[in-house]
mmCIF file of C-alpha atoms and ligand atoms in Angstrom:
data_model
loop_
_atom_site.group_PDB
_atom_site.id
_atom_site.type_symbol
_atom_site.label_atom_id
_atom_site.label_comp_id
_atom_site.label_asym_id
_atom_site.label_seq_id
_atom_site.Cartn_x
_atom_site.Cartn_y
_atom_site.Cartn_z
ATOM 1 C CA UNK A 1 -0.030 -0.004 -0.042
ATOM 2 C CA UNK A 2 1.588 3.410 -0.955
ATOM 3 C CA UNK A 3 1.573 6.267 1.922
ATOM 4 C CA UNK A 4 0.547 10.092 1.324
ATOM 5 C CA UNK A 5 3.617 11.985 1.591
ATOM 6 C CA UNK A 6 2.818 13.967 4.935
ATOM 7 C CA UNK A 7 4.374 17.518 5.601
ATOM 8 C CA UNK A 8 5.990 16.739 8.576
ATOM 9 C CA UNK A 9 6.933 14.017 10.636
ATOM 10 C CA UNK A 10 8.033 13.858 14.352
ATOM 11 C CA UNK A 11 9.937 11.281 15.758
ATOM 12 C CA UNK A 12 9.358 11.270 19.660
ATOM 13 C CA UNK A 13 6.892 12.359 21.896
ATOM 14 C CA UNK A 14 8.496 14.256 24.723
ATOM 15 C CA UNK A 15 8.704 17.699 25.776
ATOM 16 C CA UNK A 16 10.342 18.699 22.157
ATOM 17 C CA UNK A 17 8.253 16.273 20.267
ATOM 18 C CA UNK A 18 5.097 17.475 21.409
ATOM 19 C CA UNK A 19 5.552 20.959 21.063
ATOM 20 C CA UNK A 20 6.946 20.674 17.931
ATOM 21 C CA UNK A 21 3.698 19.273 17.100
ATOM 22 C CA UNK A 22 1.819 22.246 18.793
ATOM 23 C CA UNK A 23 3.361 24.699 16.531
ATOM 24 C CA UNK A 24 3.518 22.421 13.387
ATOM 25 C CA UNK A 25 -0.556 21.374 13.808
ATOM 26 C CA UNK A 26 -1.313 25.017 14.562
ATOM 27 C CA UNK A 27 0.432 26.034 11.241
ATOM 28 C CA UNK A 28 -1.740 23.588 9.532
ATOM 29 C CA UNK A 29 0.970 20.929 8.744
ATOM 30 C CA UNK A 30 -1.178 17.889 9.970
ATOM 31 C CA UNK A 31 1.912 16.781 11.907
ATOM 32 C CA UNK A 32 2.354 12.713 12.483
ATOM 33 C CA UNK A 33 4.278 11.922 15.866
ATOM 34 C CA UNK A 34 5.738 8.851 16.045
ATOM 35 C CA UNK A 35 5.275 7.964 20.129
ATOM 36 C CA UNK A 36 8.521 5.873 20.842
ATOM 37 C CA UNK A 37 8.983 3.260 23.376
ATOM 38 C CA UNK A 38 7.930 6.092 25.908
ATOM 39 C CA UNK A 39 5.049 7.805 25.277
ATOM 40 C CA UNK A 40 5.623 11.133 26.917
ATOM 41 C CA UNK A 41 9.195 10.771 27.207
ATOM 42 C CA UNK A 42 11.185 11.044 30.440
ATOM 43 C CA UNK A 43 9.307 13.291 32.437
ATOM 44 C CA UNK A 44 6.908 10.511 32.540
ATOM 45 C CA UNK A 45 9.311 8.865 34.582
ATOM 46 C CA UNK A 46 9.443 11.746 37.047
ATOM 47 C CA UNK A 47 7.141 12.662 39.859
ATOM 48 C CA UNK A 48 6.442 16.668 40.410
ATOM 49 C CA UNK A 49 7.556 19.276 37.907
ATOM 50 C CA UNK A 50 8.186 22.387 39.731
ATOM 51 C CA UNK A 51 10.496 24.202 37.427
ATOM 52 C CA UNK A 52 8.028 24.485 34.573
ATOM 53 C CA UNK A 53 6.900 27.721 34.561
ATOM 54 C CA UNK A 54 3.030 28.286 34.682
ATOM 55 C CA UNK A 55 2.598 26.085 37.156
ATOM 56 C CA UNK A 56 3.056 27.631 40.564
ATOM 57 C CA UNK A 57 1.950 24.531 42.372
ATOM 58 C CA UNK A 58 4.120 22.093 40.146
ATOM 59 C CA UNK A 59 2.845 19.509 38.238
ATOM 60 C CA UNK A 60 3.224 15.685 38.197
ATOM 61 C CA UNK A 61 5.392 15.093 34.859
ATOM 62 C CA UNK A 62 3.165 12.472 33.395
ATOM 63 C CA UNK A 63 -0.027 15.163 33.726
ATOM 64 C CA UNK A 64 2.444 17.842 31.998
ATOM 65 C CA UNK A 65 2.819 15.497 29.170
ATOM 66 C CA UNK A 66 -0.414 14.254 29.124
ATOM 67 C CA UNK A 67 -1.933 18.103 28.678
ATOM 68 C CA UNK A 68 0.971 18.751 26.046
ATOM 69 C CA UNK A 69 -0.519 15.729 23.749
ATOM 70 C CA UNK A 70 -3.769 16.916 24.487
ATOM 71 C CA UNK A 71 -2.859 20.274 23.120
ATOM 72 C CA UNK A 72 -1.128 19.020 20.338
ATOM 73 C CA UNK A 73 -4.396 16.392 19.189
ATOM 74 C CA UNK A 74 -6.926 19.531 19.482
ATOM 75 C CA UNK A 75 -4.853 21.143 16.653
ATOM 76 C CA UNK A 76 -5.066 17.705 14.598
ATOM 77 C CA UNK A 77 -1.868 16.182 16.046
ATOM 78 C CA UNK A 78 -1.869 12.696 14.972
ATOM 79 C CA UNK A 79 -0.110 9.760 17.032
ATOM 80 C CA UNK A 80 1.240 6.564 16.171
ATOM 81 C CA UNK A 81 2.277 4.335 18.875
ATOM 82 C CA UNK A 82 5.449 2.643 17.000
ATOM 83 C CA UNK A 83 8.707 2.854 17.141
ATOM 84 C CA UNK A 84 11.491 3.960 14.185
ATOM 85 C CA UNK A 85 13.437 0.765 12.611
ATOM 86 C CA UNK A 86 15.517 2.441 10.263
ATOM 87 C CA UNK A 87 15.252 5.726 8.084
ATOM 88 C CA UNK A 88 16.199 7.061 4.418
ATOM 89 C CA UNK A 89 16.581 10.791 4.624
ATOM 90 C CA UNK A 90 18.724 11.182 1.466
ATOM 91 C CA UNK A 91 16.465 12.240 -1.121
ATOM 92 C CA UNK A 92 13.586 14.752 -0.817
ATOM 93 C CA UNK A 93 11.077 12.486 0.635
ATOM 94 C CA UNK A 94 12.203 10.804 3.818
ATOM 95 C CA UNK A 95 11.005 7.429 4.308
ATOM 96 C CA UNK A 96 10.840 6.190 7.811
ATOM 97 C CA UNK A 97 10.412 2.152 8.422
ATOM 98 C CA UNK A 98 8.412 1.478 11.569
ATOM 99 C CA UNK A 99 9.493 -1.816 13.750
ATOM 100 C CA UNK A 100 5.538 -2.798 12.807
ATOM 101 C CA UNK A 101 6.830 -2.974 8.984
ATOM 102 C CA UNK A 102 4.623 0.205 7.918
ATOM 103 C CA UNK A 103 6.545 2.765 6.055
ATOM 104 C CA UNK A 104 5.946 6.922 6.387
ATOM 105 C CA UNK A 105 6.855 9.539 3.673
ATOM 106 C CA UNK A 106 7.488 12.818 4.631
ATOM 107 C CA UNK A 107 8.920 16.010 3.542
ATOM 108 C CA UNK A 108 10.362 17.318 6.632
ATOM 109 C CA UNK A 109 11.234 15.525 9.731
ATOM 110 C CA UNK A 110 12.024 16.222 13.511
ATOM 111 C CA UNK A 111 13.963 14.243 15.512
ATOM 112 C CA UNK A 112 12.994 14.369 19.235
ATOM 113 C CA UNK A 113 14.273 11.022 20.416
ATOM 114 C CA UNK A 114 15.389 12.458 23.718
ATOM 115 C CA UNK A 115 18.215 10.257 25.743
ATOM 116 C CA UNK A 116 17.823 7.443 27.868
ATOM 117 C CA UNK A 117 19.939 7.763 31.606
ATOM 118 C CA UNK A 118 22.381 4.992 32.045
ATOM 119 C CA UNK A 119 21.476 3.007 35.235
ATOM 120 C CA UNK A 120 23.916 0.811 37.401
ATOM 121 C CA UNK A 121 21.871 -2.191 36.725
ATOM 122 C CA UNK A 122 20.891 -3.049 40.290
ATOM 123 C CA UNK A 123 17.198 -4.990 40.613
ATOM 124 C CA UNK A 124 16.635 -2.593 43.890
ATOM 125 C CA UNK A 125 17.481 0.287 41.437
ATOM 126 C CA UNK A 126 14.812 -0.305 39.290
ATOM 127 C CA UNK A 127 12.335 -1.002 42.299
ATOM 128 C CA UNK A 128 13.185 2.112 44.372
ATOM 129 C CA UNK A 129 13.251 4.726 40.992
ATOM 130 C CA UNK A 130 11.329 7.591 41.764
ATOM 131 C CA UNK A 131 10.846 6.320 45.794
ATOM 132 C CA UNK A 132 14.282 8.136 46.509
ATOM 133 C CA UNK A 133 16.428 6.910 43.537
ATOM 134 C CA UNK A 134 16.977 8.943 40.763
ATOM 135 C CA UNK A 135 18.773 10.421 37.733
ATOM 136 C CA UNK A 136 17.926 14.065 38.064
ATOM 137 C CA UNK A 137 19.339 16.293 40.670
ATOM 138 C CA UNK A 138 17.478 19.318 39.032
ATOM 139 C CA UNK A 139 14.201 18.018 39.537
ATOM 140 C CA UNK A 140 14.351 15.665 42.613
ATOM 141 C CA UNK A 141 16.899 17.829 44.714
ATOM 142 C CA UNK A 142 14.217 19.997 46.510
ATOM 143 C CA UNK A 143 12.786 16.885 47.696
ATOM 144 C CA UNK A 144 15.684 15.938 50.275
ATOM 145 C CA UNK A 145 16.396 19.040 52.264
ATOM 146 C CA UNK A 146 18.458 17.904 55.074
ATOM 147 C CA UNK A 147 19.512 14.488 53.697
ATOM 148 C CA UNK A 148 22.211 12.341 53.478
ATOM 149 C CA UNK A 149 22.183 11.339 49.806
ATOM 150 C CA UNK A 150 24.896 9.417 47.421
ATOM 151 C CA UNK A 151 25.843 10.504 43.849
ATOM 152 C CA UNK A 152 27.312 7.798 41.665
ATOM 153 C CA UNK A 153 29.486 8.567 38.957
ATOM 154 C CA UNK A 154 32.868 10.553 38.368
ATOM 155 C CA UNK A 155 31.629 12.576 35.389
ATOM 156 C CA UNK A 156 30.845 16.252 34.758
ATOM 157 C CA UNK A 157 26.986 15.153 35.099
ATOM 158 C CA UNK A 158 27.774 13.444 38.591
ATOM 159 C CA UNK A 159 30.266 16.350 39.957
ATOM 160 C CA UNK A 160 27.134 18.818 38.774
ATOM 161 C CA UNK A 161 24.869 16.665 40.498
ATOM 162 C CA UNK A 162 26.601 16.312 44.010
ATOM 163 C CA UNK A 163 27.606 20.056 43.665
ATOM 164 C CA UNK A 164 24.016 20.928 43.303
ATOM 165 C CA UNK A 165 22.580 18.766 45.636
ATOM 166 C CA UNK A 166 24.512 20.490 48.542
ATOM 167 C CA UNK A 167 22.030 23.131 48.206
ATOM 168 C CA UNK A 168 19.507 20.916 49.828
ATOM 169 C CA UNK A 169 21.030 17.800 51.482
ATOM 170 C CA UNK A 170 23.418 17.761 54.643
ATOM 171 C CA UNK A 171 25.909 15.714 53.174
ATOM 172 C CA UNK A 172 26.530 14.349 49.894
ATOM 173 C CA UNK A 173 28.825 11.073 49.097
ATOM 174 C CA UNK A 174 30.190 10.810 45.851
ATOM 175 C CA UNK A 175 30.643 6.947 45.189
ATOM 176 C CA UNK A 176 33.126 7.051 42.266
ATOM 177 C CA UNK A 177 34.486 3.261 41.081
ATOM 178 C CA UNK A 178 37.940 4.484 40.306
ATOM 179 C CA UNK A 179 40.266 6.739 42.594
ATOM 180 C CA UNK A 180 40.316 9.931 40.019
ATOM 181 C CA UNK A 181 37.451 11.884 38.217
ATOM 182 C CA UNK A 182 36.595 11.718 34.683
ATOM 183 C CA UNK A 183 35.115 15.130 35.135
ATOM 184 C CA UNK A 184 36.793 18.541 34.088
ATOM 185 C CA UNK A 185 39.267 20.197 36.391
ATOM 186 C CA UNK A 186 37.235 23.151 37.375
ATOM 187 C CA UNK A 187 34.310 21.058 38.278
ATOM 188 C CA UNK A 188 36.525 18.697 40.259
ATOM 189 C CA UNK A 189 38.087 21.659 41.935
ATOM 190 C CA UNK A 190 34.596 22.920 42.805
ATOM 191 C CA UNK A 191 33.597 19.389 44.249
ATOM 192 C CA UNK A 192 36.549 18.545 46.205
ATOM 193 C CA UNK A 193 36.351 22.111 47.840
ATOM 194 C CA UNK A 194 32.762 21.752 48.945
ATOM 195 C CA UNK A 195 32.760 20.487 52.563
ATOM 196 C CA UNK A 196 29.427 18.634 52.351
ATOM 197 C CA UNK A 197 30.922 16.626 49.477
ATOM 198 C CA UNK A 198 32.569 13.434 50.807
ATOM 199 C CA UNK A 199 34.372 11.189 48.031
ATOM 200 C CA UNK A 200 34.015 7.420 48.140
ATOM 201 C CA UNK A 201 36.869 6.282 45.621
ATOM 202 C CA UNK A 202 36.818 3.041 44.154
ATOM 203 C CA UNK A 203 33.691 2.021 45.110
ATOM 204 C CA UNK A 204 30.661 0.710 43.559
ATOM 205 C CA UNK A 205 26.940 0.697 45.109
ATOM 206 C CA UNK A 206 26.072 -3.191 45.079
ATOM 207 C CA UNK A 207 22.758 -2.637 46.504
ATOM 208 C CA UNK A 208 20.119 0.175 47.417
ATOM 209 C CA UNK A 209 18.254 -0.684 51.054
ATOM 210 C CA UNK A 210 14.448 0.282 51.570
ATOM 211 C CA UNK A 211 12.524 -2.553 49.923
ATOM 212 C CA UNK A 212 10.461 -2.985 53.485
ATOM 213 C CA UNK A 213 9.792 0.892 53.773
ATOM 214 C CA UNK A 214 9.118 1.372 49.963
ATOM 215 C CA UNK A 215 11.748 4.478 50.095
ATOM 216 C CA UNK A 216 15.576 4.752 50.216
ATOM 217 C CA UNK A 217 17.068 3.903 53.633
ATOM 218 C CA UNK A 218 20.653 3.038 52.396
ATOM 219 C CA UNK A 219 22.972 1.697 50.198
ATOM 220 C CA UNK A 220 25.609 -0.997 50.765
ATOM 221 C CA UNK A 221 28.843 0.017 49.151
ATOM 222 C CA UNK A 222 31.599 -1.860 48.184
ATOM 223 C CA UNK A 223 35.312 -1.163 47.889
ATOM 224 C CA UNK A 224 36.512 -2.534 44.415
ATOM 225 C CA UNK A 225 40.228 -3.197 45.641
ATOM 226 C CA UNK A 226 40.042 -4.663 48.834
ATOM 227 C CA UNK A 227 36.122 -5.864 48.666
ATOM 228 C CA UNK A 228 35.284 -4.451 52.352
ATOM 229 C CA UNK A 229 31.370 -3.283 52.580
ATOM 230 C CA UNK A 230 29.840 -0.952 54.178
ATOM 231 C CA UNK A 231 26.372 0.589 54.492
ATOM 232 C CA UNK A 232 25.848 4.353 53.780
ATOM 233 C CA UNK A 233 22.711 5.494 55.701
ATOM 234 C CA UNK A 234 21.067 8.077 52.704
ATOM 235 C CA UNK A 235 17.598 8.888 51.460
ATOM 236 C CA UNK A 236 18.575 9.538 47.771
ATOM 237 C CA UNK A 237 20.838 8.097 45.391
ATOM 238 C CA UNK A 238 21.306 9.992 42.382
ATOM 239 C CA UNK A 239 22.596 8.006 39.498
ATOM 240 C CA UNK A 240 24.656 10.113 37.070
ATOM 241 C CA UNK A 241 26.689 7.683 34.867
ATOM 242 C CA UNK A 242 25.645 9.141 31.831
ATOM 243 C CA UNK A 243 23.081 9.338 29.172
ATOM 244 C CA UNK A 244 22.580 7.791 26.043
ATOM 245 C CA UNK A 245 21.555 10.154 23.294
ATOM 246 C CA UNK A 246 18.054 7.779 21.467
ATOM 247 C CA UNK A 247 20.174 8.662 17.927
ATOM 248 C CA UNK A 248 21.214 4.991 16.749
ATOM 249 C CA UNK A 249 18.536 4.718 14.360
ATOM 250 C CA UNK A 250 19.305 7.708 12.468
ATOM 251 C CA UNK A 251 23.403 7.152 12.464
ATOM 252 C CA UNK A 252 25.635 7.318 10.307
ATOM 253 C CA UNK A 253 23.291 9.111 7.756
ATOM 254 C CA UNK A 254 22.761 12.071 10.643
ATOM 255 C CA UNK A 255 26.196 13.538 12.216
ATOM 256 C CA UNK A 256 26.199 12.996 15.578
ATOM 257 C CA UNK A 257 29.444 13.837 18.091
ATOM 258 C CA UNK A 258 31.206 10.885 19.847
ATOM 259 C CA UNK A 259 29.147 10.407 22.348
ATOM 260 C CA UNK A 260 25.903 10.049 19.529
ATOM 261 C CA UNK A 261 24.635 13.585 20.241
ATOM 262 C CA UNK A 262 22.930 14.871 17.181
ATOM 263 C CA UNK A 263 24.725 17.917 15.403
ATOM 264 C CA UNK A 264 22.903 20.563 14.504
ATOM 265 C CA UNK A 265 23.763 24.248 13.052
ATOM 266 C CA UNK A 266 21.910 27.433 12.177
ATOM 267 C CA UNK A 267 18.997 26.588 14.935
ATOM 268 C CA UNK A 268 17.835 22.857 14.695
ATOM 269 C CA UNK A 269 19.256 21.830 11.391
ATOM 270 C CA UNK A 270 21.177 18.546 11.078
ATOM 271 C CA UNK A 271 23.435 17.935 8.281
ATOM 272 C CA UNK A 272 20.912 16.717 6.150
ATOM 273 C CA UNK A 273 18.075 19.481 4.409
ATOM 274 C CA UNK A 274 14.722 18.822 5.682
ATOM 275 C CA UNK A 275 15.616 17.470 8.694
ATOM 276 C CA UNK A 276 15.357 18.803 12.001
ATOM 277 C CA UNK A 277 16.667 17.676 15.521
ATOM 278 C CA UNK A 278 15.664 19.329 18.898
ATOM 279 C CA UNK A 279 15.678 18.105 22.393
ATOM 280 C CA UNK A 280 17.843 15.822 24.592
ATOM 281 C CA UNK A 281 18.949 13.885 21.708
ATOM 282 C CA UNK A 282 20.457 16.755 20.780
ATOM 283 C CA UNK A 283 21.236 18.626 24.124
ATOM 284 C CA UNK A 284 23.610 16.997 26.595
ATOM 285 C CA UNK A 285 24.141 20.475 28.521
ATOM 286 C CA UNK A 286 21.145 21.793 29.984
ATOM 287 C CA UNK A 287 18.318 18.479 29.896
ATOM 288 C CA UNK A 288 15.434 20.517 30.998
ATOM 289 C CA UNK A 289 11.698 20.170 30.020
ATOM 290 C CA UNK A 290 11.579 23.531 29.271
ATOM 291 C CA UNK A 291 14.549 23.984 26.978
ATOM 292 C CA UNK A 292 13.806 20.774 25.481
ATOM 293 C CA UNK A 293 10.057 22.465 24.879
ATOM 294 C CA UNK A 294 12.105 25.193 23.584
ATOM 295 C CA UNK A 295 14.130 23.665 21.000
ATOM 296 C CA UNK A 296 10.649 21.604 19.799
ATOM 297 C CA UNK A 297 9.274 24.779 19.163
ATOM 298 C CA UNK A 298 12.501 26.067 17.018
ATOM 299 C CA UNK A 299 12.412 22.975 15.169
ATOM 300 C CA UNK A 300 8.994 23.470 14.263
ATOM 301 C CA UNK A 301 9.573 27.132 13.110
ATOM 302 C CA UNK A 302 12.239 25.964 10.917
ATOM 303 C CA UNK A 303 10.227 22.992 9.296
ATOM 304 C CA UNK A 304 7.833 26.082 8.418
ATOM 305 C CA UNK A 305 10.835 27.964 6.633
ATOM 306 C CA UNK A 306 12.387 24.882 5.209
ATOM 307 C CA UNK A 307 8.793 23.675 3.523
ATOM 308 C CA UNK A 308 7.850 27.349 2.455
ATOM 309 C CA UNK A 309 11.340 27.637 0.795
ATOM 310 C CA UNK A 310 10.409 24.252 -0.872
ATOM 311 C CA UNK A 311 7.257 26.202 -2.013
ATOM 312 C CA UNK A 312 5.472 23.305 -0.152
HETATM 313 P P1 NAP B 1 30.640 10.526 31.216
HETATM 314 O O1 NAP B 1 31.577 11.833 31.101
HETATM 315 O O2 NAP B 1 30.303 9.331 30.586
HETATM 316 O O3 NAP B 1 30.963 9.930 32.846
HETATM 317 C C1 NAP B 1 30.363 9.067 33.338
HETATM 318 C C2 NAP B 1 30.721 8.602 34.750
HETATM 319 O O4 NAP B 1 30.134 7.870 35.517
HETATM 320 C C3 NAP B 1 31.926 8.159 34.481
HETATM 321 O O5 NAP B 1 33.099 8.724 35.719
HETATM 322 C C4 NAP B 1 32.140 6.348 34.694
HETATM 323 O O6 NAP B 1 33.411 6.109 35.277
HETATM 324 C C5 NAP B 1 30.820 6.404 35.319
HETATM 325 N N1 NAP B 1 30.240 5.373 35.214
HETATM 326 C C6 NAP B 1 29.868 4.734 33.957
HETATM 327 N N2 NAP B 1 29.237 3.765 34.219
HETATM 328 C C7 NAP B 1 29.112 3.417 35.223
HETATM 329 C C8 NAP B 1 28.849 2.295 36.170
HETATM 330 N N3 NAP B 1 28.222 1.309 35.176
HETATM 331 N N4 NAP B 1 28.545 2.202 37.108
HETATM 332 C C9 NAP B 1 29.232 3.083 37.698
HETATM 333 N N5 NAP B 1 30.273 4.271 37.062
HETATM 334 C C10 NAP B 1 29.866 4.559 35.805
HETATM 335 O O7 NAP B 1 29.063 11.249 31.623
HETATM 336 P P2 NAP B 1 28.716 12.457 31.890
HETATM 337 O O8 NAP B 1 29.256 13.000 33.088
HETATM 338 O O9 NAP B 1 27.155 12.327 31.809
HETATM 339 O O10 NAP B 1 29.096 13.670 30.873
HETATM 340 C C11 NAP B 1 28.487 13.297 29.472
HETATM 341 C C12 NAP B 1 29.392 14.115 28.708
HETATM 342 O O11 NAP B 1 28.588 15.701 28.748
HETATM 343 C C13 NAP B 1 30.540 14.957 29.034
HETATM 344 O O12 NAP B 1 31.337 15.059 27.713
HETATM 345 C C14 NAP B 1 30.722 16.066 29.875
HETATM 346 O O13 NAP B 1 31.868 16.797 29.787
HETATM 347 C C15 NAP B 1 29.238 16.723 29.341
HETATM 348 N N6 NAP B 1 28.554 17.355 30.729
HETATM 349 C C16 NAP B 1 29.515 18.674 30.921
HETATM 350 C C17 NAP B 1 28.557 19.467 31.429
HETATM 351 C C18 NAP B 1 29.310 20.748 31.944
HETATM 352 O O14 NAP B 1 30.019 21.075 31.361
HETATM 353 N N7 NAP B 1 28.391 21.354 32.667
HETATM 354 C C19 NAP B 1 27.796 18.739 32.765
HETATM 355 C C20 NAP B 1 27.341 17.724 32.228
HETATM 356 C C21 NAP B 1 28.040 17.053 31.283
HETATM 357 P P3 NAP B 1 34.701 6.253 34.772
HETATM 358 O O15 NAP B 1 35.329 7.177 35.137
HETATM 359 O O16 NAP B 1 35.230 4.825 35.281
HETATM 360 O O17 NAP B 1 34.311 5.906 33.078
#
């Protein structure tokens, strides 16, 4: 069955994708959004969002995304609950093959597939996610005023999260698997000078405690050199061991940096004309709901201009 050629297809339904959909739908471009594996994106895995402007009392992440989806639908956005299997972006008509086997065609595409936080891989980490285990200090730090916390990782993200969390926490243990940090010198120096941060070197979190109570009560830490174990009594464990941008399906056609983040120029333009990218699959610096939404808006406006330049 031959597919119609759509004006724009948006891949991903998080803050960036849904914002792009609202804008493109209001511009009568009849966008189709491919939901992906996690409709609503990373915000659906968080609890209360207190820093999205316009919600002085805060709003639950899933509700925020549900509202954005309804807003996009109100102006005619269509959704398909599927994932991208492969793409062919070479010609003027962009081809997207879904996991179901269906092939979609469009004049323009916005990639807004987000990024997935990496996890340590513990059973207890999954069970206590959102109940003391978090991958986002900016989102959840304020819930831990006066608490003792752990941050896992030794890169810029971990150091940034640890520094940020000291605004709220009594103490932050930075548990790192080696005896030196991967983070940039300037970030390291800041953390090493911070009296609220205690470094736990050569160590791994091997169990997060709290299953009986249902929230984090502590963590078992193993020294990887001596095999000694100890319990740290903490109320939160922030896992900051990196994110993986969801860009694999688009490489090598779409240029990415060495970590897989999609490279854009002139706003949201990728290396292929007619293909734009926005949100956490592009941005490893800010990674906020509001910045992803802002980039989604930019991508939608870039699509409008691109289609107009083609006389479409
Ligand atoms: P990253 O640089 O890849 O660092 C990940 C850290 O987690 C490393 O220290 C790594 O240990 C550790 N790690 C990885 N897997 C682990 C596991 N399974 N268990 C325990 N520890 C594990 O990731 P990132 O910190 O998210 O940074 C990503 C990129 O964004 C970097 O280019 C960074 O510079 C940039 N960034 C910049 C800023 C900023 O400039 N403000 C802020 C955040 C991120 P090893 O060191 O032993 O490999």
